[in-house]
Structures are given as structure tokens and as C-alpha cells.
mmCIF file of C-alpha atoms in Angstrom:
data_model
loop_
_atom_site.group_PDB
_atom_site.id
_atom_site.type_symbol
_atom_site.label_atom_id
_atom_site.label_comp_id
_atom_site.label_asym_id
_atom_site.label_seq_id
_atom_site.Cartn_x
_atom_site.Cartn_y
_atom_site.Cartn_z
ATOM 1 C CA MET A 1 32.324 2.047 -11.740
ATOM 2 C CA THR A 2 29.364 0.449 -10.410
ATOM 3 C CA GLU A 3 26.196 2.098 -8.807
ATOM 4 C CA THR A 4 25.203 0.811 -5.660
ATOM 5 C CA LEU A 5 22.799 1.728 -2.670
ATOM 6 C CA GLN A 6 23.812 2.644 0.782
ATOM 7 C CA LEU A 7 21.870 2.772 3.691
ATOM 8 C CA ARG A 8 21.668 6.728 4.345
ATOM 9 C CA GLY A 9 19.274 7.027 7.299
ATOM 10 C CA THR A 10 15.859 6.626 8.935
ATOM 11 C CA LEU A 11 12.612 8.191 9.385
ATOM 12 C CA ARG A 12 10.666 7.504 12.817
ATOM 13 C CA GLY A 13 7.539 8.869 13.808
ATOM 14 C CA HIS A 14 4.762 6.472 12.819
ATOM 15 C CA ASN A 15 2.917 4.002 15.160
ATOM 16 C CA GLY A 16 2.014 1.308 12.685
ATOM 17 C CA TRP A 17 3.222 -0.229 9.341
ATOM 18 C CA VAL A 18 4.437 2.241 6.422
ATOM 19 C CA THR A 19 1.905 1.802 3.746
ATOM 20 C CA GLN A 20 2.497 4.136 1.252
ATOM 21 C CA ILE A 21 5.258 6.948 0.639
ATOM 22 C CA ALA A 22 4.889 9.587 -2.003
ATOM 23 C CA THR A 23 7.261 12.080 -3.337
ATOM 24 C CA ASN A 24 7.201 14.863 -5.780
ATOM 25 C CA PRO A 25 9.483 17.208 -7.898
ATOM 26 C CA LYS A 26 8.272 20.394 -6.433
ATOM 27 C CA TYR A 27 8.997 19.464 -2.751
ATOM 28 C CA PRO A 28 12.549 17.974 -2.919
ATOM 29 C CA ASP A 29 12.981 18.293 1.017
ATOM 30 C CA MET A 30 9.300 16.630 1.737
ATOM 31 C CA ILE A 31 7.702 13.368 1.654
ATOM 32 C CA LEU A 32 4.141 12.047 2.637
ATOM 33 C CA SER A 33 3.700 8.536 4.510
ATOM 34 C CA SER A 34 0.457 6.759 5.499
ATOM 35 C CA SER A 35 0.358 3.954 8.006
ATOM 36 C CA ARG A 36 -1.675 1.304 9.175
ATOM 37 C CA GLY A 37 -2.137 0.940 12.861
ATOM 38 C CA LYS A 38 -3.182 -1.567 15.116
ATOM 39 C CA TYR A 39 -6.252 -2.025 17.475
ATOM 40 C CA ARG A 40 -6.819 -3.747 20.894
ATOM 41 C CA LEU A 41 -9.662 -5.876 21.733
ATOM 42 C CA VAL A 42 -10.312 -4.607 25.483
ATOM 43 C CA SER A 43 -11.109 -7.188 27.787
ATOM 44 C CA ARG A 44 -14.158 -7.025 30.453
ATOM 45 C CA PRO A 45 -14.402 -8.930 33.608
ATOM 46 C CA TYR A 46 -16.780 -11.731 31.532
ATOM 47 C CA LEU A 47 -13.985 -12.203 28.797
ATOM 48 C CA PRO A 48 -10.627 -12.943 30.006
ATOM 49 C CA SER A 49 -9.680 -14.791 27.245
ATOM 50 C CA ILE A 50 -9.466 -11.769 25.225
ATOM 51 C CA THR A 51 -5.776 -10.477 26.166
ATOM 52 C CA HIS A 52 -3.651 -10.038 22.673
ATOM 53 C CA PHE A 53 -3.138 -7.250 20.332
ATOM 54 C CA PHE A 54 -4.488 -7.598 17.020
ATOM 55 C CA ASP A 55 -3.068 -6.105 13.976
ATOM 56 C CA ASP A 56 -6.159 -6.043 11.607
ATOM 57 C CA SER A 57 -4.077 -5.999 8.301
ATOM 58 C CA THR A 58 -3.518 -8.166 5.373
ATOM 59 C CA GLU A 59 -0.042 -8.738 6.339
ATOM 60 C CA LYS A 60 0.215 -9.618 9.758
ATOM 61 C CA PHE A 61 -1.505 -10.556 12.847
ATOM 62 C CA TRP A 62 -1.264 -11.387 16.581
ATOM 63 C CA PHE A 63 -3.337 -14.585 17.678
ATOM 64 C CA LEU A 64 -5.987 -14.070 20.116
ATOM 65 C CA SER A 65 -6.492 -16.617 22.770
ATOM 66 C CA CYS A 66 -10.364 -16.737 22.445
ATOM 67 C CA SER A 67 -12.084 -19.502 23.951
ATOM 68 C CA LEU A 68 -15.628 -19.974 23.652
ATOM 69 C CA ILE A 69 -16.853 -17.161 25.906
ATOM 70 C CA HIS A 70 -20.371 -17.799 25.505
ATOM 71 C CA ARG A 71 -19.995 -21.192 27.139
ATOM 72 C CA ASN A 72 -18.472 -20.021 30.114
ATOM 73 C CA CYS A 73 -20.153 -16.317 30.862
ATOM 74 C CA GLY A 74 -23.686 -16.605 29.195
ATOM 75 C CA THR A 75 -22.962 -14.508 26.405
ATOM 76 C CA LYS A 76 -23.982 -14.733 22.713
ATOM 77 C CA SER A 77 -21.434 -13.729 20.431
ATOM 78 C CA ASP A 78 -21.596 -12.372 17.160
ATOM 79 C CA PHE A 79 -18.647 -12.928 14.940
ATOM 80 C CA ASP A 80 -18.182 -11.149 11.827
ATOM 81 C CA GLN A 81 -15.323 -13.235 9.993
ATOM 82 C CA THR A 82 -13.294 -12.310 6.903
ATOM 83 C CA LEU A 83 -10.222 -14.402 5.711
ATOM 84 C CA THR A 84 -7.447 -12.912 4.007
ATOM 85 C CA LYS A 85 -4.325 -13.934 2.732
ATOM 86 C CA SER A 86 -1.050 -12.295 4.312
ATOM 87 C CA VAL A 87 2.255 -11.983 2.980
ATOM 88 C CA SER A 88 3.640 -14.702 5.059
ATOM 89 C CA ASN A 89 0.885 -17.016 3.607
ATOM 90 C CA LEU A 90 -0.921 -17.227 6.533
ATOM 91 C CA TYR A 91 -4.566 -16.580 6.716
ATOM 92 C CA ILE A 92 -5.809 -13.613 8.956
ATOM 93 C CA LEU A 93 -9.388 -13.676 10.744
ATOM 94 C CA ARG A 94 -10.584 -10.175 11.388
ATOM 95 C CA ILE A 95 -13.045 -10.498 14.404
ATOM 96 C CA ARG A 96 -15.542 -7.904 15.045
ATOM 97 C CA VAL A 97 -17.104 -9.383 18.280
ATOM 98 C CA LEU A 98 -20.650 -7.950 19.721
ATOM 99 C CA ILE A 99 -21.530 -8.999 22.979
ATOM 100 C CA TYR A 100 -25.182 -9.478 23.902
ATOM 101 C CA CYS A 101 -25.332 -10.043 28.058
ATOM 102 C CA TYR A 102 -28.194 -11.529 29.759
ATOM 103 C CA ASN A 103 -28.054 -9.344 32.715
ATOM 104 C CA SER A 104 -26.854 -5.939 30.700
ATOM 105 C CA PRO A 105 -28.287 -4.037 27.809
ATOM 106 C CA TYR A 106 -26.576 -5.015 24.516
ATOM 107 C CA THR A 107 -22.813 -3.206 24.462
ATOM 108 C CA PRO A 108 -20.306 -3.625 21.755
ATOM 109 C CA LEU A 109 -17.445 -4.893 22.707
ATOM 110 C CA PRO A 110 -14.832 -1.836 22.884
ATOM 111 C CA THR A 111 -11.940 -1.043 20.397
ATOM 112 C CA ILE A 112 -9.450 0.911 20.418
ATOM 113 C CA PHE A 113 -7.982 2.291 16.995
ATOM 114 C CA SER A 114 -4.875 4.269 16.548
ATOM 115 C CA ASN A 115 -2.596 5.821 14.036
ATOM 116 C CA LYS A 116 -4.852 6.372 11.274
ATOM 117 C CA THR A 117 -2.812 9.260 10.174
ATOM 118 C CA LEU A 118 -0.740 10.413 7.296
ATOM 119 C CA ILE A 119 2.744 12.376 8.024
ATOM 120 C CA VAL A 120 4.143 15.095 5.910
ATOM 121 C CA TRP A 121 7.577 14.622 6.769
ATOM 122 C CA LYS A 122 10.647 17.523 6.284
ATOM 123 C CA LEU A 123 14.117 15.942 5.002
ATOM 124 C CA THR A 124 16.785 17.104 7.063
ATOM 125 C CA ARG A 125 19.259 14.307 5.756
ATOM 126 C CA ASP A 126 20.933 13.909 8.963
ATOM 127 C CA GLU A 127 22.599 10.648 9.909
ATOM 128 C CA ALA A 128 20.807 10.175 13.154
ATOM 129 C CA ASN A 129 17.374 11.096 11.481
ATOM 130 C CA TYR A 130 16.966 11.667 8.012
ATOM 131 C CA GLY A 131 13.730 13.841 8.637
ATOM 132 C CA ILE A 132 10.876 14.893 11.358
ATOM 133 C CA PRO A 133 7.435 14.820 11.299
ATOM 134 C CA GLN A 134 6.277 18.290 9.917
ATOM 135 C CA LYS A 135 2.760 17.493 9.878
ATOM 136 C CA ARG A 136 0.305 15.003 11.012
ATOM 137 C CA LEU A 137 -3.121 14.623 8.955
ATOM 138 C CA TYR A 138 -6.188 13.128 11.184
ATOM 139 C CA GLY A 139 -9.639 12.287 9.376
ATOM 140 C CA HIS A 140 -9.959 8.734 8.100
ATOM 141 C CA SER A 141 -11.903 6.360 11.012
ATOM 142 C CA HIS A 142 -9.575 3.169 9.870
ATOM 143 C CA PHE A 143 -6.126 1.976 8.304
ATOM 144 C CA ILE A 144 -5.189 4.004 5.352
ATOM 145 C CA SER A 145 -3.864 1.863 2.483
ATOM 146 C CA ASP A 146 -2.558 4.438 -0.167
ATOM 147 C CA VAL A 147 -1.565 8.163 -0.727
ATOM 148 C CA VAL A 148 -0.579 9.782 -3.505
ATOM 149 C CA LEU A 149 0.561 13.476 -4.086
ATOM 150 C CA SER A 150 -1.036 16.162 -7.024
ATOM 151 C CA SER A 151 1.514 16.763 -9.652
ATOM 152 C CA ASP A 152 2.047 20.497 -8.105
ATOM 153 C CA GLY A 153 2.583 18.659 -4.498
ATOM 154 C CA ASN A 154 -0.105 20.858 -2.724
ATOM 155 C CA TYR A 155 -2.500 18.257 -2.434
ATOM 156 C CA ALA A 156 -2.515 14.399 -1.499
ATOM 157 C CA LEU A 157 -4.988 11.941 -2.331
ATOM 158 C CA SER A 158 -5.810 9.294 0.521
ATOM 159 C CA GLY A 159 -7.521 6.031 0.298
ATOM 160 C CA SER A 160 -8.856 3.715 3.566
ATOM 161 C CA TRP A 161 -10.255 0.817 4.788
ATOM 162 C CA ASP A 162 -12.937 3.207 6.118
ATOM 163 C CA LYS A 163 -14.420 2.952 2.236
ATOM 164 C CA THR A 164 -13.511 6.686 1.404
ATOM 165 C CA LEU A 165 -10.969 8.573 -0.188
ATOM 166 C CA ARG A 166 -10.033 12.067 1.100
ATOM 167 C CA LEU A 167 -8.326 15.023 -0.605
ATOM 168 C CA TRP A 168 -6.179 17.017 1.597
ATOM 169 C CA ASP A 169 -4.726 20.387 1.512
ATOM 170 C CA LEU A 170 -1.316 19.922 2.780
ATOM 171 C CA ALA A 171 -0.841 23.723 3.494
ATOM 172 C CA ALA A 172 -3.435 23.673 5.580
ATOM 173 C CA GLY A 173 -3.263 20.328 6.670
ATOM 174 C CA ARG A 174 -7.037 19.184 6.338
ATOM 175 C CA THR A 175 -9.599 17.757 4.182
ATOM 176 C CA THR A 176 -11.286 19.245 1.256
ATOM 177 C CA ARG A 177 -13.084 17.071 -0.304
ATOM 178 C CA ARG A 178 -14.157 13.678 1.187
ATOM 179 C CA PHE A 179 -15.322 10.753 -1.436
ATOM 180 C CA GLU A 180 -18.152 8.480 -0.734
ATOM 181 C CA ASP A 181 -19.271 5.651 -3.107
ATOM 182 C CA HIS A 182 -17.366 2.501 -2.307
ATOM 183 C CA THR A 183 -19.216 -0.448 -0.345
ATOM 184 C CA LYS A 184 -15.910 -1.805 0.757
ATOM 185 C CA ASP A 185 -12.400 -1.007 1.853
ATOM 186 C CA VAL A 186 -10.417 1.485 -0.466
ATOM 187 C CA LEU A 187 -7.297 -0.175 -1.598
ATOM 188 C CA SER A 188 -5.413 1.828 -3.912
ATOM 189 C CA VAL A 189 -6.010 5.539 -5.553
ATOM 190 C CA ALA A 190 -4.193 7.540 -7.912
ATOM 191 C CA PHE A 191 -4.204 11.050 -9.614
ATOM 192 C CA SER A 192 -4.221 11.442 -13.476
ATOM 193 C CA VAL A 193 -1.453 13.568 -14.759
ATOM 194 C CA ASP A 194 -3.441 16.514 -14.907
ATOM 195 C CA ASN A 195 -4.923 16.148 -11.260
ATOM 196 C CA ARG A 196 -8.485 16.595 -13.071
ATOM 197 C CA GLN A 197 -9.290 12.829 -12.546
ATOM 198 C CA ILE A 198 -8.874 10.323 -9.683
ATOM 199 C CA VAL A 199 -9.280 6.672 -9.823
ATOM 200 C CA SER A 200 -9.927 4.081 -6.611
ATOM 201 C CA GLY A 201 -9.953 0.528 -6.238
ATOM 202 C CA SER A 202 -11.889 -1.502 -3.934
ATOM 203 C CA ARG A 203 -12.599 -4.766 -2.153
ATOM 204 C CA ASP A 204 -16.068 -4.355 -3.449
ATOM 205 C CA LYS A 205 -14.392 -5.335 -7.034
ATOM 206 C CA THR A 206 -15.107 -1.997 -8.574
ATOM 207 C CA ILE A 207 -12.907 0.648 -9.976
ATOM 208 C CA LYS A 208 -14.287 4.053 -9.451
ATOM 209 C CA LEU A 209 -13.227 7.211 -11.600
ATOM 210 C CA TRP A 210 -14.133 10.814 -9.687
ATOM 211 C CA ASN A 211 -13.648 14.300 -10.398
ATOM 212 C CA THR A 212 -11.580 16.548 -7.626
ATOM 213 C CA LEU A 213 -15.284 17.890 -6.475
ATOM 214 C CA ALA A 214 -15.594 14.074 -5.193
ATOM 215 C CA GLU A 215 -18.341 13.100 -7.672
ATOM 216 C CA CYS A 216 -17.919 9.674 -8.778
ATOM 217 C CA LYS A 217 -18.490 9.931 -12.587
ATOM 218 C CA TYR A 218 -17.927 6.402 -13.599
ATOM 219 C CA THR A 219 -17.932 2.755 -12.226
ATOM 220 C CA ILE A 220 -16.219 0.226 -14.319
ATOM 221 C CA GLN A 221 -17.843 -3.017 -13.628
ATOM 222 C CA ASP A 222 -18.577 -4.524 -17.142
ATOM 223 C CA ASP A 223 -15.234 -6.772 -17.817
ATOM 224 C CA GLY A 224 -14.174 -5.846 -14.237
ATOM 225 C CA HIS A 225 -12.630 -7.734 -11.616
ATOM 226 C CA THR A 226 -13.964 -10.764 -10.177
ATOM 227 C CA ASP A 227 -12.197 -10.002 -6.761
ATOM 228 C CA TRP A 228 -10.848 -7.359 -4.699
ATOM 229 C CA VAL A 229 -8.937 -4.862 -6.652
ATOM 230 C CA SER A 230 -5.531 -4.008 -5.004
ATOM 231 C CA CYS A 231 -3.952 -1.230 -7.146
ATOM 232 C CA VAL A 232 -5.229 1.221 -9.627
ATOM 233 C CA ARG A 233 -2.620 3.682 -11.680
ATOM 234 C CA PHE A 234 -2.775 6.016 -14.460
ATOM 235 C CA SER A 235 -0.609 6.062 -17.281
ATOM 236 C CA PRO A 236 1.466 9.022 -17.673
ATOM 237 C CA ASN A 237 1.531 9.058 -21.220
ATOM 238 C CA HIS A 238 -0.836 11.689 -22.605
ATOM 239 C CA ALA A 239 -0.644 10.161 -26.061
ATOM 240 C CA ASN A 240 -1.825 6.568 -24.584
ATOM 241 C CA PRO A 241 -4.404 7.660 -21.658
ATOM 242 C CA ILE A 242 -5.156 4.373 -19.859
ATOM 243 C CA ILE A 243 -5.488 3.117 -16.401
ATOM 244 C CA VAL A 244 -4.083 -0.241 -15.322
ATOM 245 C CA SER A 245 -5.412 -2.065 -12.565
ATOM 246 C CA ALA A 246 -4.209 -5.361 -10.760
ATOM 247 C CA GLY A 247 -6.582 -7.483 -8.719
ATOM 248 C CA TRP A 248 -6.820 -10.839 -6.752
ATOM 249 C CA ASP A 249 -8.102 -12.287 -9.605
ATOM 250 C CA ARG A 250 -4.779 -12.672 -10.711
ATOM 251 C CA VAL A 251 -5.307 -10.327 -13.919
ATOM 252 C CA VAL A 252 -3.889 -7.014 -14.811
ATOM 253 C CA LYS A 253 -6.345 -4.989 -16.713
ATOM 254 C CA VAL A 254 -5.400 -2.240 -19.013
ATOM 255 C CA TRP A 255 -8.521 0.237 -19.264
ATOM 256 C CA ASN A 256 -9.314 3.138 -22.135
ATOM 257 C CA LEU A 257 -9.648 6.106 -20.505
ATOM 258 C CA THR A 258 -11.670 8.207 -22.603
ATOM 259 C CA ASN A 259 -14.440 5.578 -22.852
ATOM 260 C CA CYS A 260 -13.806 3.621 -19.571
ATOM 261 C CA ARG A 261 -13.815 0.284 -21.625
ATOM 262 C CA LEU A 262 -11.516 -2.745 -21.185
ATOM 263 C CA LYS A 263 -8.623 -2.696 -23.519
ATOM 264 C CA ILE A 264 -6.773 -5.834 -22.753
ATOM 265 C CA ASN A 265 -6.130 -8.437 -20.293
ATOM 266 C CA HIS A 266 -2.960 -9.816 -19.030
ATOM 267 C CA SER A 267 -2.690 -13.040 -17.565
ATOM 268 C CA GLY A 268 -0.004 -15.299 -16.483
ATOM 269 C CA HIS A 269 0.089 -14.824 -12.516
ATOM 270 C CA THR A 270 -0.849 -17.524 -10.532
ATOM 271 C CA GLY A 271 -1.565 -15.828 -7.232
ATOM 272 C CA TYR A 272 -3.335 -12.530 -6.067
ATOM 273 C CA LEU A 273 -1.817 -9.412 -6.632
ATOM 274 C CA ASN A 274 -0.858 -6.722 -4.534
ATOM 275 C CA THR A 275 1.065 -4.076 -6.757
ATOM 276 C CA VAL A 276 0.917 -2.667 -10.111
ATOM 277 C CA THR A 277 3.325 0.120 -11.189
ATOM 278 C CA VAL A 278 3.605 2.159 -14.594
ATOM 279 C CA SER A 279 7.015 3.103 -16.062
ATOM 280 C CA PRO A 280 7.719 7.144 -15.950
ATOM 281 C CA ASP A 281 7.363 7.263 -19.886
ATOM 282 C CA GLY A 282 4.147 5.266 -19.787
ATOM 283 C CA SER A 283 5.625 2.486 -22.337
ATOM 284 C CA LEU A 284 5.650 -0.667 -19.307
ATOM 285 C CA CYS A 285 3.911 -1.628 -16.413
ATOM 286 C CA ALA A 286 5.196 -4.111 -13.597
ATOM 287 C CA SER A 287 2.842 -6.436 -11.532
ATOM 288 C CA GLY A 288 3.376 -8.572 -8.520
ATOM 289 C CA GLY A 289 2.128 -10.663 -5.736
ATOM 290 C CA LYS A 290 1.454 -13.927 -4.202
ATOM 291 C CA ASP A 291 3.708 -16.171 -6.666
ATOM 292 C CA CYS A 292 6.400 -14.287 -6.256
ATOM 293 C CA LYS A 293 6.989 -12.856 -9.643
ATOM 294 C CA ALA A 294 7.462 -9.571 -10.996
ATOM 295 C CA MET A 295 5.677 -9.671 -14.658
ATOM 296 C CA LEU A 296 6.646 -7.022 -17.082
ATOM 297 C CA TRP A 297 3.913 -5.853 -19.833
ATOM 298 C CA ASP A 298 4.356 -3.820 -22.886
ATOM 299 C CA LEU A 299 1.607 -1.308 -22.639
ATOM 300 C CA ASN A 300 1.935 -0.081 -26.172
ATOM 301 C CA ASP A 301 2.149 -3.731 -27.750
ATOM 302 C CA GLY A 302 -0.026 -5.307 -25.354
ATOM 303 C CA LYS A 303 2.910 -7.973 -24.409
ATOM 304 C CA HIS A 304 4.269 -9.918 -21.785
ATOM 305 C CA LEU A 305 7.926 -9.056 -21.721
ATOM 306 C CA HIS A 306 9.653 -10.824 -18.972
ATOM 307 C CA THR A 307 9.257 -12.547 -15.662
ATOM 308 C CA LEU A 308 11.733 -11.547 -12.867
ATOM 309 C CA ASP A 309 11.538 -14.161 -9.922
ATOM 310 C CA HIS A 310 11.874 -13.627 -6.234
ATOM 311 C CA ASN A 311 11.623 -15.992 -3.024
ATOM 312 C CA ASP A 312 8.756 -14.285 -1.233
ATOM 313 C CA ILE A 313 5.638 -12.530 -1.946
ATOM 314 C CA ILE A 314 5.938 -9.092 -3.754
ATOM 315 C CA THR A 315 4.298 -6.092 -1.719
ATOM 316 C CA ALA A 316 5.232 -3.132 -3.598
ATOM 317 C CA LEU A 317 7.017 -2.227 -7.320
ATOM 318 C CA CYS A 318 8.445 0.869 -8.691
ATOM 319 C CA PHE A 319 10.269 1.930 -11.617
ATOM 320 C CA SER A 320 13.529 4.440 -11.244
ATOM 321 C CA PRO A 321 12.621 7.780 -12.532
ATOM 322 C CA ASN A 322 15.876 7.954 -14.777
ATOM 323 C CA ARG A 323 17.579 4.833 -14.704
ATOM 324 C CA TYR A 324 16.363 1.188 -16.685
ATOM 325 C CA TRP A 325 15.530 -0.023 -13.058
ATOM 326 C CA LEU A 326 12.533 -1.893 -11.451
ATOM 327 C CA CYS A 327 12.362 -2.121 -7.572
ATOM 328 C CA ALA A 328 10.768 -5.259 -6.116
ATOM 329 C CA ALA A 329 10.089 -5.573 -2.182
ATOM 330 C CA PHE A 330 9.154 -9.009 -0.700
ATOM 331 C CA GLY A 331 9.700 -10.070 2.597
ATOM 332 C CA PRO A 332 12.483 -7.523 4.218
ATOM 333 C CA TRP A 333 14.441 -7.420 1.164
ATOM 334 C CA ILE A 334 14.139 -5.187 -1.798
ATOM 335 C CA LYS A 335 15.702 -6.066 -5.212
ATOM 336 C CA ILE A 336 16.894 -3.766 -7.956
ATOM 337 C CA TRP A 337 16.840 -5.305 -11.278
ATOM 338 C CA ASP A 338 18.547 -3.415 -14.439
ATOM 339 C CA LEU A 339 15.826 -4.193 -17.197
ATOM 340 C CA GLU A 340 18.001 -4.041 -20.077
ATOM 341 C CA THR A 341 20.162 -7.108 -18.894
ATOM 342 C CA LYS A 342 17.669 -8.734 -16.799
ATOM 343 C CA GLU A 343 20.343 -8.841 -13.831
ATOM 344 C CA MET A 344 20.106 -7.898 -10.252
ATOM 345 C CA VAL A 345 21.718 -4.876 -9.281
ATOM 346 C CA GLU A 346 21.490 -4.877 -5.531
ATOM 347 C CA GLU A 347 19.704 -6.628 -3.267
ATOM 348 C CA LEU A 348 18.934 -4.615 0.069
ATOM 349 C CA LYS A 349 18.072 -5.839 3.502
ATOM 350 C CA PRO A 350 17.465 -3.792 6.864
ATOM 351 C CA GLU A 351 20.228 -3.659 8.916
ATOM 352 C CA VAL A 352 18.291 -5.599 11.683
ATOM 353 C CA VAL A 353 18.459 -8.698 9.262
ATOM 354 C CA SER A 354 21.633 -10.915 9.800
ATOM 355 C CA ALA A 355 22.503 -14.700 9.412
ATOM 356 C CA THR A 356 22.647 -14.723 13.229
ATOM 357 C CA SER A 357 19.512 -13.035 14.130
ATOM 358 C CA LYS A 358 16.742 -14.559 16.215
ATOM 359 C CA ALA A 359 14.364 -11.542 15.596
ATOM 360 C CA GLU A 360 11.511 -11.726 12.960
ATOM 361 C CA PRO A 361 13.015 -9.333 10.214
ATOM 362 C CA PRO A 362 10.635 -6.463 9.011
ATOM 363 C CA LEU A 363 8.535 -6.598 6.214
ATOM 364 C CA CYS A 364 9.275 -4.105 3.310
ATOM 365 C CA LEU A 365 5.439 -2.703 2.366
ATOM 366 C CA SER A 366 6.222 0.236 0.351
ATOM 367 C CA LEU A 367 8.657 1.936 -2.224
ATOM 368 C CA ALA A 368 8.970 5.450 -3.399
ATOM 369 C CA TRP A 369 12.075 6.831 -5.606
ATOM 370 C CA SER A 370 13.065 10.577 -4.787
ATOM 371 C CA THR A 371 12.232 12.433 -8.454
ATOM 372 C CA ASP A 372 15.813 12.698 -9.341
ATOM 373 C CA GLY A 373 16.292 9.330 -8.798
ATOM 374 C CA GLN A 374 19.175 8.992 -6.344
ATOM 375 C CA THR A 375 17.157 8.404 -3.220
ATOM 376 C CA LEU A 376 14.819 5.266 -2.330
ATOM 377 C CA PHE A 377 12.799 5.336 0.492
ATOM 378 C CA ALA A 378 11.289 2.104 1.630
ATOM 379 C CA GLY A 379 8.485 1.610 4.574
ATOM 380 C CA TYR A 380 8.664 -1.283 6.730
ATOM 381 C CA SER A 381 6.418 -3.289 9.356
ATOM 382 C CA ASP A 382 8.517 -1.970 12.109
ATOM 383 C CA ASN A 383 6.792 1.545 11.706
ATOM 384 C CA THR A 384 10.181 2.647 9.996
ATOM 385 C CA ILE A 385 11.065 4.254 6.815
ATOM 386 C CA ARG A 386 14.621 3.375 5.075
ATOM 387 C CA VAL A 387 16.189 5.872 3.265
ATOM 388 C CA TRP A 388 19.067 4.486 0.451
ATOM 389 C CA GLN A 389 21.215 6.272 -1.395
ATOM 390 C CA VAL A 390 22.715 5.687 -4.715
ATOM 391 C CA SER A 391 26.526 5.744 -4.827
ATOM 392 C CA VAL A 392 29.303 5.034 -7.166
ATOM 393 C CA SER A 393 31.732 2.315 -6.277
ATOM 394 C CA SER A 394 34.491 0.557 -8.057
ATOM 395 C CA ARG A 395 33.402 -2.796 -7.092
#
């Protein structure tokens, strides 16, 4: 008998890419998800060439058919340009355009932002619709990059490109604390096991430790990352209190939580890192990103254990809570590895992917297991959460 995963259903309600999913053992009929929406550059009569939607994310964008507008309409353009890599190995040009008109006062080009939301889902487990949006949480002014749940399931913590973290009371559906100290986009957040400490990583290249009163207690800079901090996670092991971080400098760093000092660097990746995850017992971590490799590290001995190859940029990783499995999202695919045998258990793909399909398949951006290990939730760039369930087959 063999364990396999079957597509069980979908959750639809986001208007943007599903960036993160969180589950909790105390509320098995509830999940939380975050999304990254789109904004539209609004055309003016003197800007007829700016016509396309622009998805300002690190994964995908619509090209702007933008000419040298100042040459034709007597305006001066001030472009703030930031180049970032995409998961399809393209570059993204984030453009904020400020228009100065010779015949009118200074007026910024308007933008319309949408879908900076968190959704609390009630799981119905129906085939037609696996769950329904129970509550939407608003507050962030830019894309939400990460969200986690407290161990009691009563609070959520989110990080956003608006440079802030927010602590949410899920019962009340409102923000209880707003965390401000980062100078650039917050990319990752995490709760400690006892929920008393919070860690965040940012494009400002720092890692910050906070209490739940939104007070920044320490900023890790010595021996820190030399590029964006893309992911931070606490170890669940009380006997080994550490933080694991990954960055665009290609390094996984392990920090001693008691003194906030660097414990060890894990080097070996040849491209920027998108994600790092810690095993349920705190003994292992896995990292992945641009080089299409998932690397396994021993957190007790500080050693590299194994490398698992993939054929696209890795966007998400997660360990099964009750099996010796590692799940990796890359492109539209999800690979599930048996870490004991180093063999692939399953390769999952959305139902829209086929050999004859000409449509661009959605990218898998986020992964989360139910706490009983029977259900895998996967968030995609087509605004959908797909639900895969473990079943036993005789193949």
C-alpha cells in the first residue's frame, strides 16, 4: 500500500496571488491566508501610453507600454526604479511615476491598490468549494508577504511591503498592535513557540526581535545578511532556542536566541534564497531559492545533509508534521520527498496543467499542512488555494 495525494477541492476568494497560508491545531476547520494584489497605473489624457496593469511583486508582471512621455507632452518624469529577480528568471521594474506638469500644480500619478487582505476561511470540505471566506482583515497599505498564527490560534501576525508588522485579534477582526521600525518592506515574520517573542526579516537587510507590545527589543546587524532577509523562522525545540534566517546573499544563518549572536553560517547555495523551514522537532531545516535546489541542514550538528534537485526556482518549502516528508513548490509543481529514502513520493500539479494546454500555468507560491498531516494547502498565482489530501492506494 502506498500513500498518495489527491486534489480534494479549492478555495476561491482572493483577488491576488496567495502569498502565505497558516493552520492551527486548535482550529482544524479554519485556515488563514494572505494575498498580494495588483495595482493599476491610471491613464491621463497626457499619458496615453501607460495602459497596462502592473503586478508589483517579486514573481510576475505585466509589461508597461510606456514611451518617453516627457518628450511628447511637456512633462518631467521622476522614476524610482528597483530591479528584483522574478521566479521565472525575469527582472521586474517597479516604477513609481511622479508627474510634473508645466501647466498645472504638481500632481502624483494616481495608483489604485487592491487586495492587501487576510482571509479567515471556514473549511466546509465540500467538493465544489472546500471552504468559504468567514472574515476579511484589512489594515495594511501594501502587499502582505507573510502571515503566521499564534499557537492558541487566537492571534495572527502579518508582515507587509508597507514596512510594518501587524498583530491581529482574529475574534474581533482587528489590529491590536502595529510594529514600526523597519525601513523597507517586511518579507517574513514568525512567532516563538511560547508566543512571547516575534521575529521579522526585511529588505533593509536586518532581523528584528520584538515583544508582543510592538516594542523592538533587538536588531540583529552584526554578522547579518548582506542582502534582503527573505525568510525567518524560530525553532520549535525549547532545548535549542535558535532563529533560522535565509537571504538573498545565498546564506542560511542560525542565530542563538539567548544572546542574538550568530551561531553558524550554512553556505552552498548559488542563488538567492526565497524560503527556509524548520522541521517539527527542530532538528532540521531546509532552504531553497533561485538555484532550484532544496538543501537540508542539521541544526544540532551544524552540517549539510543532502541536496534535492528541482527544475525551477523554489518558492516554498514545508515539512510534514507527522511523516518524514519535505514538500517543495517550484513553478506550478509541488514535489514531496521522503527524506529517509531521498526518493520522490509524489509530484503534484494543478488541474490546469496539461501537455496540450497553451495557457500559462499558475505558480505555486505557498504551502501549509493541516496539523494532522492529512491535508496539504497550496496557494497559487491564479488567486486560488488548492487542497490536496493524503490517501492510501495499492499502486
